[in-house]
JSON list of C-alpha atoms and ligand atoms in Angstrom, two decimals:
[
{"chain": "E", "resi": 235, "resn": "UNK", "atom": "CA", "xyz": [-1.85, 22.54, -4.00]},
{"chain": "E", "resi": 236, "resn": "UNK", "atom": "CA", "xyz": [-5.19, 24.97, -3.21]},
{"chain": "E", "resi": 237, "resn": "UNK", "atom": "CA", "xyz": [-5.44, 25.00, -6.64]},
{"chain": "E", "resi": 238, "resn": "UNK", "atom": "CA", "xyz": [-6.18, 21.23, -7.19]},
{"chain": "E", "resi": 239, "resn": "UNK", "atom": "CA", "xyz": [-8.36, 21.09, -3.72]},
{"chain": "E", "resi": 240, "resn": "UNK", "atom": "CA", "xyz": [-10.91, 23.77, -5.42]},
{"chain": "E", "resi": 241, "resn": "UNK", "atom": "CA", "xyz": [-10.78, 21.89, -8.76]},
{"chain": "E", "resi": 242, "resn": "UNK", "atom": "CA", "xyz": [-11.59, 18.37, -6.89]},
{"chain": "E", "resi": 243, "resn": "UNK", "atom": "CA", "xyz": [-14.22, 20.17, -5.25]},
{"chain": "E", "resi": 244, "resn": "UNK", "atom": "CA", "xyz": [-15.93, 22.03, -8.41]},
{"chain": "E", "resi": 245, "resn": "UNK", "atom": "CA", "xyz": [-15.75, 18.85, -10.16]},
{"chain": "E", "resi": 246, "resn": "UNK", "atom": "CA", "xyz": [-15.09, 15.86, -8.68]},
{"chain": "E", "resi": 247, "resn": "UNK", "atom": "CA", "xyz": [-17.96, 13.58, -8.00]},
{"chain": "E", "resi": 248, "resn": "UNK", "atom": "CA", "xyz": [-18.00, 10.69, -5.39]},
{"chain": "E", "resi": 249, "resn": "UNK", "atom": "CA", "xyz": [-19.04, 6.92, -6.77]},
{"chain": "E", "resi": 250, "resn": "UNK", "atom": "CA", "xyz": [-19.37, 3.80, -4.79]},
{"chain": "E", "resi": 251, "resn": "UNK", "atom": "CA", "xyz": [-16.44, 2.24, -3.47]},
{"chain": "E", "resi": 252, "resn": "UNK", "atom": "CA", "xyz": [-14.82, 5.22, -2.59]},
{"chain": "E", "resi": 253, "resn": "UNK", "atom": "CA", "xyz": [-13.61, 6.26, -6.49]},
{"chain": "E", "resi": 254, "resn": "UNK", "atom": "CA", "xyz": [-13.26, 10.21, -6.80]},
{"chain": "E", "resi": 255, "resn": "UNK", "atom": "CA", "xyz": [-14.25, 10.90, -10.26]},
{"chain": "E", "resi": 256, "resn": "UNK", "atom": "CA", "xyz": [-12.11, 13.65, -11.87]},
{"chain": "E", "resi": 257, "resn": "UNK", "atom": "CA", "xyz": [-12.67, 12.90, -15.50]},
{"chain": "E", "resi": 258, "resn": "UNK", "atom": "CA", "xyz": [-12.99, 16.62, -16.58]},
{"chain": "E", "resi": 259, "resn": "UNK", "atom": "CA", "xyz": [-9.59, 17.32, -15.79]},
{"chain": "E", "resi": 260, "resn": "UNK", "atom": "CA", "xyz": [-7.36, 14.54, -14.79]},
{"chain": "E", "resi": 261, "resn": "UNK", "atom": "CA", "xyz": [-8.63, 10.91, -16.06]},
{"chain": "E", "resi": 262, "resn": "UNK", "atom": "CA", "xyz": [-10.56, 11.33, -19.80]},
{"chain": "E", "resi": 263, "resn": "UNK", "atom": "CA", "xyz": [-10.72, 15.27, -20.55]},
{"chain": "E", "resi": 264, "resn": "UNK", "atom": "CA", "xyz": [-7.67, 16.92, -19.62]},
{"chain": "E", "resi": 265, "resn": "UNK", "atom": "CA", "xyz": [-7.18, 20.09, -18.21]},
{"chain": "E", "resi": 266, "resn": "UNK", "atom": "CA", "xyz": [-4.00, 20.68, -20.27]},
{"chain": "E", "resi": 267, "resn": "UNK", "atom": "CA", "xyz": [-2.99, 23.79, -18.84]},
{"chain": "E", "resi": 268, "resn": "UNK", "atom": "CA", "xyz": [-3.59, 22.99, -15.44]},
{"chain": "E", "resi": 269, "resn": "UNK", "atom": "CA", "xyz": [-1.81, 19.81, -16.05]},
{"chain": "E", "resi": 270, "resn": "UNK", "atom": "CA", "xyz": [1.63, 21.58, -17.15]},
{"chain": "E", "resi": 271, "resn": "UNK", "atom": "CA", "xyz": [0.73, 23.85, -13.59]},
{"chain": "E", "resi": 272, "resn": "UNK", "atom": "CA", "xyz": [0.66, 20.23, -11.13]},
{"chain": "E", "resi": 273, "resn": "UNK", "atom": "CA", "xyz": [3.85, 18.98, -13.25]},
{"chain": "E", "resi": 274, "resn": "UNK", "atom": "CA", "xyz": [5.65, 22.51, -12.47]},
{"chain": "E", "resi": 275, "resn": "UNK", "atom": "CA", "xyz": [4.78, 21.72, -8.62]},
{"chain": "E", "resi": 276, "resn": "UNK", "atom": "CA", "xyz": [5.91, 18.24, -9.16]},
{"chain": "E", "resi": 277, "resn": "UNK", "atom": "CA", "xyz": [9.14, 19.30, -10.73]},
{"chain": "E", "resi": 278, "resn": "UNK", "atom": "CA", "xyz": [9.26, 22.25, -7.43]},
{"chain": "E", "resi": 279, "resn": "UNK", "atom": "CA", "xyz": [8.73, 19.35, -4.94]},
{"chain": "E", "resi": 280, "resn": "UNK", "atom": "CA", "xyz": [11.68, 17.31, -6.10]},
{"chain": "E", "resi": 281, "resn": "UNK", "atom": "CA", "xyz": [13.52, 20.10, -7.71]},
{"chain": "E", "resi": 282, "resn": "UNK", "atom": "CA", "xyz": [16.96, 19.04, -5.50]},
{"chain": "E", "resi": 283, "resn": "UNK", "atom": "CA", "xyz": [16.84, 15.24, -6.06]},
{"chain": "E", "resi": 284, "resn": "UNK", "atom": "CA", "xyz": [18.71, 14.93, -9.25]},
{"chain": "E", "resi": 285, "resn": "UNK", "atom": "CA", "xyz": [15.66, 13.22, -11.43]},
{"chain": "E", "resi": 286, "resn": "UNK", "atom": "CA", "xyz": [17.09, 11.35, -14.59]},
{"chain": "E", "resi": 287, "resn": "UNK", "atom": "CA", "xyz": [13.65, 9.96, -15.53]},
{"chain": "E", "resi": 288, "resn": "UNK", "atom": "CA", "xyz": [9.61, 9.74, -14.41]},
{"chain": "E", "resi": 289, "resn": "UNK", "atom": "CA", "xyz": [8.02, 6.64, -14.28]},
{"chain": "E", "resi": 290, "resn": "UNK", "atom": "CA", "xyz": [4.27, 6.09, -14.50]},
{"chain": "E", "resi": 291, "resn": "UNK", "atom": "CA", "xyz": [1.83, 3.49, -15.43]},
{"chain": "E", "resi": 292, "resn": "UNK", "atom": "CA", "xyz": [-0.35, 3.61, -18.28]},
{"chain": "E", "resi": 293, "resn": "UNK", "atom": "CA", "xyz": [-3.13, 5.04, -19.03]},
{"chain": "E", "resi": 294, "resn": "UNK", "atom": "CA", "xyz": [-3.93, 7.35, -16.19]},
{"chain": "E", "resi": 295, "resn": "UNK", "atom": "CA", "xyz": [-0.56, 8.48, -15.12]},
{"chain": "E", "resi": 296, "resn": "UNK", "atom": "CA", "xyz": [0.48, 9.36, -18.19]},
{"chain": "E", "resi": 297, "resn": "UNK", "atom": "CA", "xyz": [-0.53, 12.80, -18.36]},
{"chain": "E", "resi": 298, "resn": "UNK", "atom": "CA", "xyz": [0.66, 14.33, -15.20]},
{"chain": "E", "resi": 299, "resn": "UNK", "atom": "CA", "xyz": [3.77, 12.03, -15.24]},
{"chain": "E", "resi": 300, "resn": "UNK", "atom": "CA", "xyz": [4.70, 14.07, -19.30]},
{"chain": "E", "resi": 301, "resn": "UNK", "atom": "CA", "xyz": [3.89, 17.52, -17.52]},
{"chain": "E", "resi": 302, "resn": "UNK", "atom": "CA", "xyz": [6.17, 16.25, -14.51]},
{"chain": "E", "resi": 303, "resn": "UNK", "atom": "CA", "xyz": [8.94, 15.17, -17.11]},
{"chain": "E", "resi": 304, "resn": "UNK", "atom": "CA", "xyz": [8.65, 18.24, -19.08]},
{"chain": "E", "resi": 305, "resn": "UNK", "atom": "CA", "xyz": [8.88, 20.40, -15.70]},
{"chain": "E", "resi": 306, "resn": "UNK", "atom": "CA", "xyz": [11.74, 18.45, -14.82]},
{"chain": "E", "resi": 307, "resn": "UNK", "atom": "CA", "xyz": [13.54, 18.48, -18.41]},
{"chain": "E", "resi": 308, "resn": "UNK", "atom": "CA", "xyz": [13.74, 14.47, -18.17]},
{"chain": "E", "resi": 309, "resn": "UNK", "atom": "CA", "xyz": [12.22, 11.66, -20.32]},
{"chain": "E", "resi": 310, "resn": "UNK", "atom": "CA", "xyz": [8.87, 9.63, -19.09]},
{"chain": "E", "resi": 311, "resn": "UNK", "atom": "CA", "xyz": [8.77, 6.48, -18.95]},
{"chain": "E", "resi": 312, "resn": "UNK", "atom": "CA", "xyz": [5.29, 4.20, -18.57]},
{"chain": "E", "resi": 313, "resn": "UNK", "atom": "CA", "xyz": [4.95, 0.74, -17.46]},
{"chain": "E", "resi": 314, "resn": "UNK", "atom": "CA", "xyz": [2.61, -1.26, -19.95]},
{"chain": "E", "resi": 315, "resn": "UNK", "atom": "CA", "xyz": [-0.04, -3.32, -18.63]},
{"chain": "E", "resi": 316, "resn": "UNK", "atom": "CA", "xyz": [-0.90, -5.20, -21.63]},
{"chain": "E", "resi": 317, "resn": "UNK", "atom": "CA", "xyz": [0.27, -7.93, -24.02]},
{"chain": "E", "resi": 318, "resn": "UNK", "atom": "CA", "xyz": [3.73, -8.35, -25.19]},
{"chain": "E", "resi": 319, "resn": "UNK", "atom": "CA", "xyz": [3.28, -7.92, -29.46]},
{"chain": "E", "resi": 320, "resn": "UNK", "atom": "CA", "xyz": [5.28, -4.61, -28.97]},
{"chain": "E", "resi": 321, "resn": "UNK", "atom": "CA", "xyz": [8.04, -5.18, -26.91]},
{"chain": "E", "resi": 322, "resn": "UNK", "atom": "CA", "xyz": [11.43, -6.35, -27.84]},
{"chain": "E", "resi": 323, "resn": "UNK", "atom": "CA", "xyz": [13.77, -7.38, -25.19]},
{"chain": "E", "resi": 324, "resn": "UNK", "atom": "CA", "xyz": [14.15, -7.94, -22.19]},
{"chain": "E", "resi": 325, "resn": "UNK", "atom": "CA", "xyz": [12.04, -7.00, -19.76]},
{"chain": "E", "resi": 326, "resn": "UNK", "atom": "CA", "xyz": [11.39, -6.14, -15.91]},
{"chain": "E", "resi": 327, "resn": "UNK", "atom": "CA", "xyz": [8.09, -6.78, -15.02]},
{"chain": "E", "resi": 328, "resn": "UNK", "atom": "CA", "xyz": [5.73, -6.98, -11.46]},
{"chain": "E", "resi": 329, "resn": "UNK", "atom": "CA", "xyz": [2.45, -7.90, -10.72]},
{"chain": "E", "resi": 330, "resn": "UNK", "atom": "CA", "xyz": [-0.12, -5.32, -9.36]},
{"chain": "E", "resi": 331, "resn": "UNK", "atom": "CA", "xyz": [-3.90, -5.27, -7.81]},
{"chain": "E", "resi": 332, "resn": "UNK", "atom": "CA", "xyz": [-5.83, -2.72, -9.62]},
{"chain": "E", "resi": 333, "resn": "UNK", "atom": "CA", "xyz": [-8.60, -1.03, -7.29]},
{"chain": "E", "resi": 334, "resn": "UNK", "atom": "CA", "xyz": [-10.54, 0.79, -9.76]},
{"chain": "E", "resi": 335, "resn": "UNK", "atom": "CA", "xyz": [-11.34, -3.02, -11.49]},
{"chain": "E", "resi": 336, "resn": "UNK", "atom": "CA", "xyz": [-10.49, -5.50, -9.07]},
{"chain": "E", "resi": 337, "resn": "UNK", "atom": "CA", "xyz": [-7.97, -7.33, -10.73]},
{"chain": "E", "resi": 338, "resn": "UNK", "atom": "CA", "xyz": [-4.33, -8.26, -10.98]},
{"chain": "E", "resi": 339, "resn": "UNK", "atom": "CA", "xyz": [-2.52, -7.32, -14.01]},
{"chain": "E", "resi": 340, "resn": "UNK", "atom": "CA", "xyz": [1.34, -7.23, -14.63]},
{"chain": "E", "resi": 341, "resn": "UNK", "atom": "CA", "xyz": [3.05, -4.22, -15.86]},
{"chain": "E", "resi": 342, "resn": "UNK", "atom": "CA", "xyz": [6.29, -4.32, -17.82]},
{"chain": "E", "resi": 343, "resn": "UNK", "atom": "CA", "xyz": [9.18, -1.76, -18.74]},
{"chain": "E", "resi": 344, "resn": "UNK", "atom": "CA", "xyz": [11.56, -2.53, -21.38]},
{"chain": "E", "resi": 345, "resn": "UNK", "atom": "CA", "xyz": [15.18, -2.99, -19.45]},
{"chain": "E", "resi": 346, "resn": "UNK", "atom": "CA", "xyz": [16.82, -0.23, -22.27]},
{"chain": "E", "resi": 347, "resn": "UNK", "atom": "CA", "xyz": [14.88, 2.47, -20.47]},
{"chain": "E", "resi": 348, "resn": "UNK", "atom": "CA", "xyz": [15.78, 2.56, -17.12]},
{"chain": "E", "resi": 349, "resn": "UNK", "atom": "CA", "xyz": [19.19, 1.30, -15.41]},
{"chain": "E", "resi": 350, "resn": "UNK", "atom": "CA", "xyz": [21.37, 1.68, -12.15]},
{"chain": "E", "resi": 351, "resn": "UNK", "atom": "CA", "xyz": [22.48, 5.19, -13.28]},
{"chain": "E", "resi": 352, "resn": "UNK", "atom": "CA", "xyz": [19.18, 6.31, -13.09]},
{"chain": "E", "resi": 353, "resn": "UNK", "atom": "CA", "xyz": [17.36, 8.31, -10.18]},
{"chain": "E", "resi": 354, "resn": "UNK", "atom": "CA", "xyz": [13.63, 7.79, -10.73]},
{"chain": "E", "resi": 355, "resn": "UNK", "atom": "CA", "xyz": [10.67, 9.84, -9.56]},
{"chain": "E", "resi": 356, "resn": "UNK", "atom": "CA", "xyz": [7.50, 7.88, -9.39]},
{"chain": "E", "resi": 357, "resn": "UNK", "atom": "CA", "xyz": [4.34, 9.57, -10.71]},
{"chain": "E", "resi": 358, "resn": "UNK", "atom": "CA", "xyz": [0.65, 8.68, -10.37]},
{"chain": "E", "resi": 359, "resn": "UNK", "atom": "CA", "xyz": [-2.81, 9.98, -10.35]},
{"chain": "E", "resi": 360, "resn": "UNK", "atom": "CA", "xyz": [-4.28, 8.54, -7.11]},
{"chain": "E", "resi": 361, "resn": "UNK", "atom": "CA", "xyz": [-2.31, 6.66, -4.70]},
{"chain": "E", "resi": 362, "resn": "UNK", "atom": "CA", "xyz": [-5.57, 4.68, -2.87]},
{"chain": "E", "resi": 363, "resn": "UNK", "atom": "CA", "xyz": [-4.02, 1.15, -1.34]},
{"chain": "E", "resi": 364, "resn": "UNK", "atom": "CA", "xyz": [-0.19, 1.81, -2.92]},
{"chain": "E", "resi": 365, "resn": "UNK", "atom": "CA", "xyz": [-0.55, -1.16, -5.08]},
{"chain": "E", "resi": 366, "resn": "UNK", "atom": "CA", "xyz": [0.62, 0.37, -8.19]},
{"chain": "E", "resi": 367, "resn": "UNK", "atom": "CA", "xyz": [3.12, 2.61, -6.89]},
{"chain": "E", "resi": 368, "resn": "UNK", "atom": "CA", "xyz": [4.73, -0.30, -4.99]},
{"chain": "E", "resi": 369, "resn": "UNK", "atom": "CA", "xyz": [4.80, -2.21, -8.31]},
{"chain": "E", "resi": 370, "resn": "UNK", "atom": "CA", "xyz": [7.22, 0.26, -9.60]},
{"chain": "E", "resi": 371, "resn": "UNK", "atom": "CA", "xyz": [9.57, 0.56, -6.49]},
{"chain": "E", "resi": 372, "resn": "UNK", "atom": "CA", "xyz": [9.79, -3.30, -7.67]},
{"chain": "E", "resi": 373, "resn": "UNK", "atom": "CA", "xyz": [10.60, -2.18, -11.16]},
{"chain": "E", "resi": 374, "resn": "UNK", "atom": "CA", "xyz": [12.94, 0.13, -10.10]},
{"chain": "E", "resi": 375, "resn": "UNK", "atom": "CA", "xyz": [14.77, -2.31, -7.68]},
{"chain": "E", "resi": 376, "resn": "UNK", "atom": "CA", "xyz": [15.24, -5.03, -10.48]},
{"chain": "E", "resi": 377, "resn": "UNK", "atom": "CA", "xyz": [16.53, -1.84, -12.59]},
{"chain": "E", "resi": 378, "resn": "UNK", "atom": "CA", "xyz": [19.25, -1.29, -9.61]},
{"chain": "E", "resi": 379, "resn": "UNK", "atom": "CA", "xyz": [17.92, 2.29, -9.88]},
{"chain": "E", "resi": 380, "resn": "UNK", "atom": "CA", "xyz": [17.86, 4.91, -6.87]},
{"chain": "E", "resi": 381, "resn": "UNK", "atom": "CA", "xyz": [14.36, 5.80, -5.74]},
{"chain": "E", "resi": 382, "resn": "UNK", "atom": "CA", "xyz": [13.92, 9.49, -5.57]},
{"chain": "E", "resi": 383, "resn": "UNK", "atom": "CA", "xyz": [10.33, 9.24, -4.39]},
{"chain": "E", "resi": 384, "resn": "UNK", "atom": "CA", "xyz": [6.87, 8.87, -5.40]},
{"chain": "E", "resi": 385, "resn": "UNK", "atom": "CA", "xyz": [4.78, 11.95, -6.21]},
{"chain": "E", "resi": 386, "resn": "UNK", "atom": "CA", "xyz": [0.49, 11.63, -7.06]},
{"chain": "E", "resi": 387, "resn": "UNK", "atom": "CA", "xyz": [-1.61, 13.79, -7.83]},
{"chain": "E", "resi": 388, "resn": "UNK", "atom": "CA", "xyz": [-4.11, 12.79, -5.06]},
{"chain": "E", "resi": 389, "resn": "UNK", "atom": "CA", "xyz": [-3.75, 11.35, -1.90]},
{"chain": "E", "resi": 390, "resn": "UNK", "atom": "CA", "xyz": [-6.85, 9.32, -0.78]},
{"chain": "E", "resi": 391, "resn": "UNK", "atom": "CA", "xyz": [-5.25, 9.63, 2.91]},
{"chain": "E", "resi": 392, "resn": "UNK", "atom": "CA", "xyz": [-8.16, 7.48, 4.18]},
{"chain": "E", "resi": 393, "resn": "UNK", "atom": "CA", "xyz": [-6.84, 4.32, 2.27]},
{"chain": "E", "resi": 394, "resn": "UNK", "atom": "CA", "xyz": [-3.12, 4.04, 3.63]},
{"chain": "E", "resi": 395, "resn": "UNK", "atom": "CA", "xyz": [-1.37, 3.15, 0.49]},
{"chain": "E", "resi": 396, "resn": "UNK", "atom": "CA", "xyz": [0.91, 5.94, 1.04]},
{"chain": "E", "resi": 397, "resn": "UNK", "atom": "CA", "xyz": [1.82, 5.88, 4.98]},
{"chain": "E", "resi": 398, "resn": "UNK", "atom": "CA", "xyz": [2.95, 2.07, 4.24]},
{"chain": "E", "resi": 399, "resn": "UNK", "atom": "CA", "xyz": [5.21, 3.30, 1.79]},
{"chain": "E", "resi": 400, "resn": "UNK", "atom": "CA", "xyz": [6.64, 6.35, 3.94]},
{"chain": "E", "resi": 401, "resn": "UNK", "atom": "CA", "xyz": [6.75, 3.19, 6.63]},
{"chain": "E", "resi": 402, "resn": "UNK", "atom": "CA", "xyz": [9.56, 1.43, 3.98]},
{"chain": "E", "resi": 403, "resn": "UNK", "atom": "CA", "xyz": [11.16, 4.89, 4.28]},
{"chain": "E", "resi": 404, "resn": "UNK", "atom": "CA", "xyz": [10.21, 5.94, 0.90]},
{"chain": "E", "resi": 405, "resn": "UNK", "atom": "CA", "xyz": [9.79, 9.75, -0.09]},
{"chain": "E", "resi": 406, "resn": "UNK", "atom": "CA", "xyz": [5.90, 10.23, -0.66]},
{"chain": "E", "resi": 407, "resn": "UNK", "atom": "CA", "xyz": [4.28, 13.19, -1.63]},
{"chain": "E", "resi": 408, "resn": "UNK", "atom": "CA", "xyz": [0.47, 14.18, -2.58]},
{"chain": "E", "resi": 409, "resn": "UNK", "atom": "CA", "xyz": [-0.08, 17.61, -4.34]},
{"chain": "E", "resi": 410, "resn": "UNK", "atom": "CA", "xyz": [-3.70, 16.90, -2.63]},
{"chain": "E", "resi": 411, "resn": "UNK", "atom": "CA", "xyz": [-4.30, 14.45, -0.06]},
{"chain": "E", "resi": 412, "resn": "UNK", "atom": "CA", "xyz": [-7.97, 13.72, 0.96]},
{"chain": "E", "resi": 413, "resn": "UNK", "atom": "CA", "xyz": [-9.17, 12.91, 4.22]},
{"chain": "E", "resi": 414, "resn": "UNK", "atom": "CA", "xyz": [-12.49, 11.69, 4.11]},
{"chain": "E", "resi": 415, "resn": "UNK", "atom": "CA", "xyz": [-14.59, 11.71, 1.47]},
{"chain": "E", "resi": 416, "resn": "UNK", "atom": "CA", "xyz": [-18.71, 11.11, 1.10]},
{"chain": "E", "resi": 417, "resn": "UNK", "atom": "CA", "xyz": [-21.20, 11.45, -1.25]},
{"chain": "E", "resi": 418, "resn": "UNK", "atom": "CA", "xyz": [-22.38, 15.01, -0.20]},
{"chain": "E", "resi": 419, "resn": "UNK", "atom": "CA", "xyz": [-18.70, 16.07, 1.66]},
{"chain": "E", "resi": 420, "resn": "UNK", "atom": "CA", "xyz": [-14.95, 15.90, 1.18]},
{"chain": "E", "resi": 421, "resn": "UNK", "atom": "CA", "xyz": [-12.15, 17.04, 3.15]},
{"chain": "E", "resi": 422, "resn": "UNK", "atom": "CA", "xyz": [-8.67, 17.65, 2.63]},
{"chain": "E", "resi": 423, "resn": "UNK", "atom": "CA", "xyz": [-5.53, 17.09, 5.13]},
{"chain": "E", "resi": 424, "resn": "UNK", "atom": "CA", "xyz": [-4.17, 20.00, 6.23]},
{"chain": "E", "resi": 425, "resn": "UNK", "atom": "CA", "xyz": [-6.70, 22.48, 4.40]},
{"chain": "E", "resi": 426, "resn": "UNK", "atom": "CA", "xyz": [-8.60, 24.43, 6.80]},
{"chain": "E", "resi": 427, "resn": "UNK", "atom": "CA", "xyz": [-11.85, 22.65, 5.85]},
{"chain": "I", "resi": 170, "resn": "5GP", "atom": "P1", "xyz": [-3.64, 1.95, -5.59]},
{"chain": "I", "resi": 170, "resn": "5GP", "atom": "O1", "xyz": [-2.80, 1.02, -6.43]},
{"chain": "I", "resi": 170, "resn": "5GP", "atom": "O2", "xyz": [-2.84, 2.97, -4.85]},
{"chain": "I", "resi": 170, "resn": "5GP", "atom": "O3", "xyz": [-4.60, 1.19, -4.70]},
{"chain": "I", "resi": 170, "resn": "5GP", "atom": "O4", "xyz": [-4.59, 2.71, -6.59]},
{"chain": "I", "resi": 170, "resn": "5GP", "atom": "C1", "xyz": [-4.03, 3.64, -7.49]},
{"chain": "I", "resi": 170, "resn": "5GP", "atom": "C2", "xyz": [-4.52, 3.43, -8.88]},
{"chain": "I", "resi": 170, "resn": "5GP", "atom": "O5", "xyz": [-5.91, 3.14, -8.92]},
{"chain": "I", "resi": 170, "resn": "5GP", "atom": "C3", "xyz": [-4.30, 4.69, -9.68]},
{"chain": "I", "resi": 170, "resn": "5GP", "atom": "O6", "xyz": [-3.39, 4.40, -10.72]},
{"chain": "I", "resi": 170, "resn": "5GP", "atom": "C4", "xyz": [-5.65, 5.09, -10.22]},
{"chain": "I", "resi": 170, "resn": "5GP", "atom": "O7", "xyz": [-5.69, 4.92, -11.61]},
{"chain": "I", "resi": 170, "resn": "5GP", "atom": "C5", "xyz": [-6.64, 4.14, -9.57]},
{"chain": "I", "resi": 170, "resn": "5GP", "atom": "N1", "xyz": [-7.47, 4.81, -8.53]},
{"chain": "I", "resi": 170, "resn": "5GP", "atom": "C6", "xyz": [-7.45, 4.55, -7.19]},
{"chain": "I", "resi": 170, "resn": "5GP", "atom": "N2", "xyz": [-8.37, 5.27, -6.55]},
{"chain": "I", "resi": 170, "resn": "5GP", "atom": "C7", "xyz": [-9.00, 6.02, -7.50]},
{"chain": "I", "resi": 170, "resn": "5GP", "atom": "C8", "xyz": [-10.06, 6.99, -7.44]},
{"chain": "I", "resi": 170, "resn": "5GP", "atom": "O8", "xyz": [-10.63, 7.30, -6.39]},
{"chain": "I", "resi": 170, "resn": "5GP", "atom": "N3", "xyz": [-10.42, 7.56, -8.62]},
{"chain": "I", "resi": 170, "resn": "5GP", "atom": "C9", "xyz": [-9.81, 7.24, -9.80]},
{"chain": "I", "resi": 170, "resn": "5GP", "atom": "N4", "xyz": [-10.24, 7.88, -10.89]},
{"chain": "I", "resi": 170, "resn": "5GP", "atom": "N5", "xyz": [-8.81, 6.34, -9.89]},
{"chain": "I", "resi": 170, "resn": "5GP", "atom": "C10", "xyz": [-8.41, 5.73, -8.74]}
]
């Protein structure tokens, strides 16, 4: 999406340990209109695959996993990370590195939201190492659910999160995928950089 590569570039900024900064648009301001534009592409990109509900982990994925539910006329549905005062029920629940903090955390979805009827379209800001996204596909195999696919925002192509999952035959797609990144350069895949 050129639109998203020329909005990394105008704003993103570059911080150690390979972390893309985008918090003017995607990860504390949000760029609401532009936001309902990357859910529209989301919705294009799996327009055939019979969606009954996106799935997302909170905080960060929140917002472009909404636009990608409202594009797609389907219900979101976040993964917790925290605590357990809120939820009733019974639960499915995985364990997942975080690589912005360098921890392990579990994430939980009640079982009343998704079941084996359900197709379900995996959404995401960044897809670095695949840790989080492949702590869904685990929530969505204890569900019995069908895996659509997984759809981020951004790609960080250098880390190879996402070619392990297209490895496990899994439907992965990046509305921008990043190359290489620096502090003073960044290039995209397939853009003519
Ligand atoms: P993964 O689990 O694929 O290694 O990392 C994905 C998660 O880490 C995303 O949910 C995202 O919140 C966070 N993340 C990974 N890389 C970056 C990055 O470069 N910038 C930001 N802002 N978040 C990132």
């Amino acid at each position: 999406m050129k639109a998203l590569e020329d909005k990394i570039l105008a704003e993103g900024t570059v911080l150690p340990g390979n972390i893309l900064k985008v918090g003017s648009f995607l990860n504390h301001q949000i760029d609401s209109v532009f936001m309902m534009s990357m859910g529209e592409e989301i919705a294009r990109l799996f327009k055939d695959a019979h969606i009954t509900k996106v799935v997302t982990i909170e905080a960060s994925g929140i917002a472009v996993a909404l636009a990608a539910g409202i594009a797609l006329k389907v219900p979101m549905v976040f993964a917790k990370k925290h605590g357990t005062s809120n939820i009733s029920g019974s639960i499915y629940t995985s364990r997942v590195h975080s690589y912005t903090h360098n921890k392990d955390y579990n994430i939980i979805i009640e079982r009343q939201f998704i079941d084996s009827n359900d197709c379900v379209l995996l959404v995401d800001d960044f897809l670095a190492n695949g840790q989080a996204i492949q702590g869904l596909v685990e929530i969505v195999d204890q569900a019995g659910a069908s895996l659509a696919g997984a759809c981020v925002a951004i790609e960080k192509g250098f880390q190879h999160g996402g070619d392990e999952l297209r490895r496990r035959g899994i439907r992965v797609e990046a509305l921008a995928t990043i190359e290489s990144m620096s502090d003073n350069s960044l290039t995209f895949r397939g853009a003519d950089n």
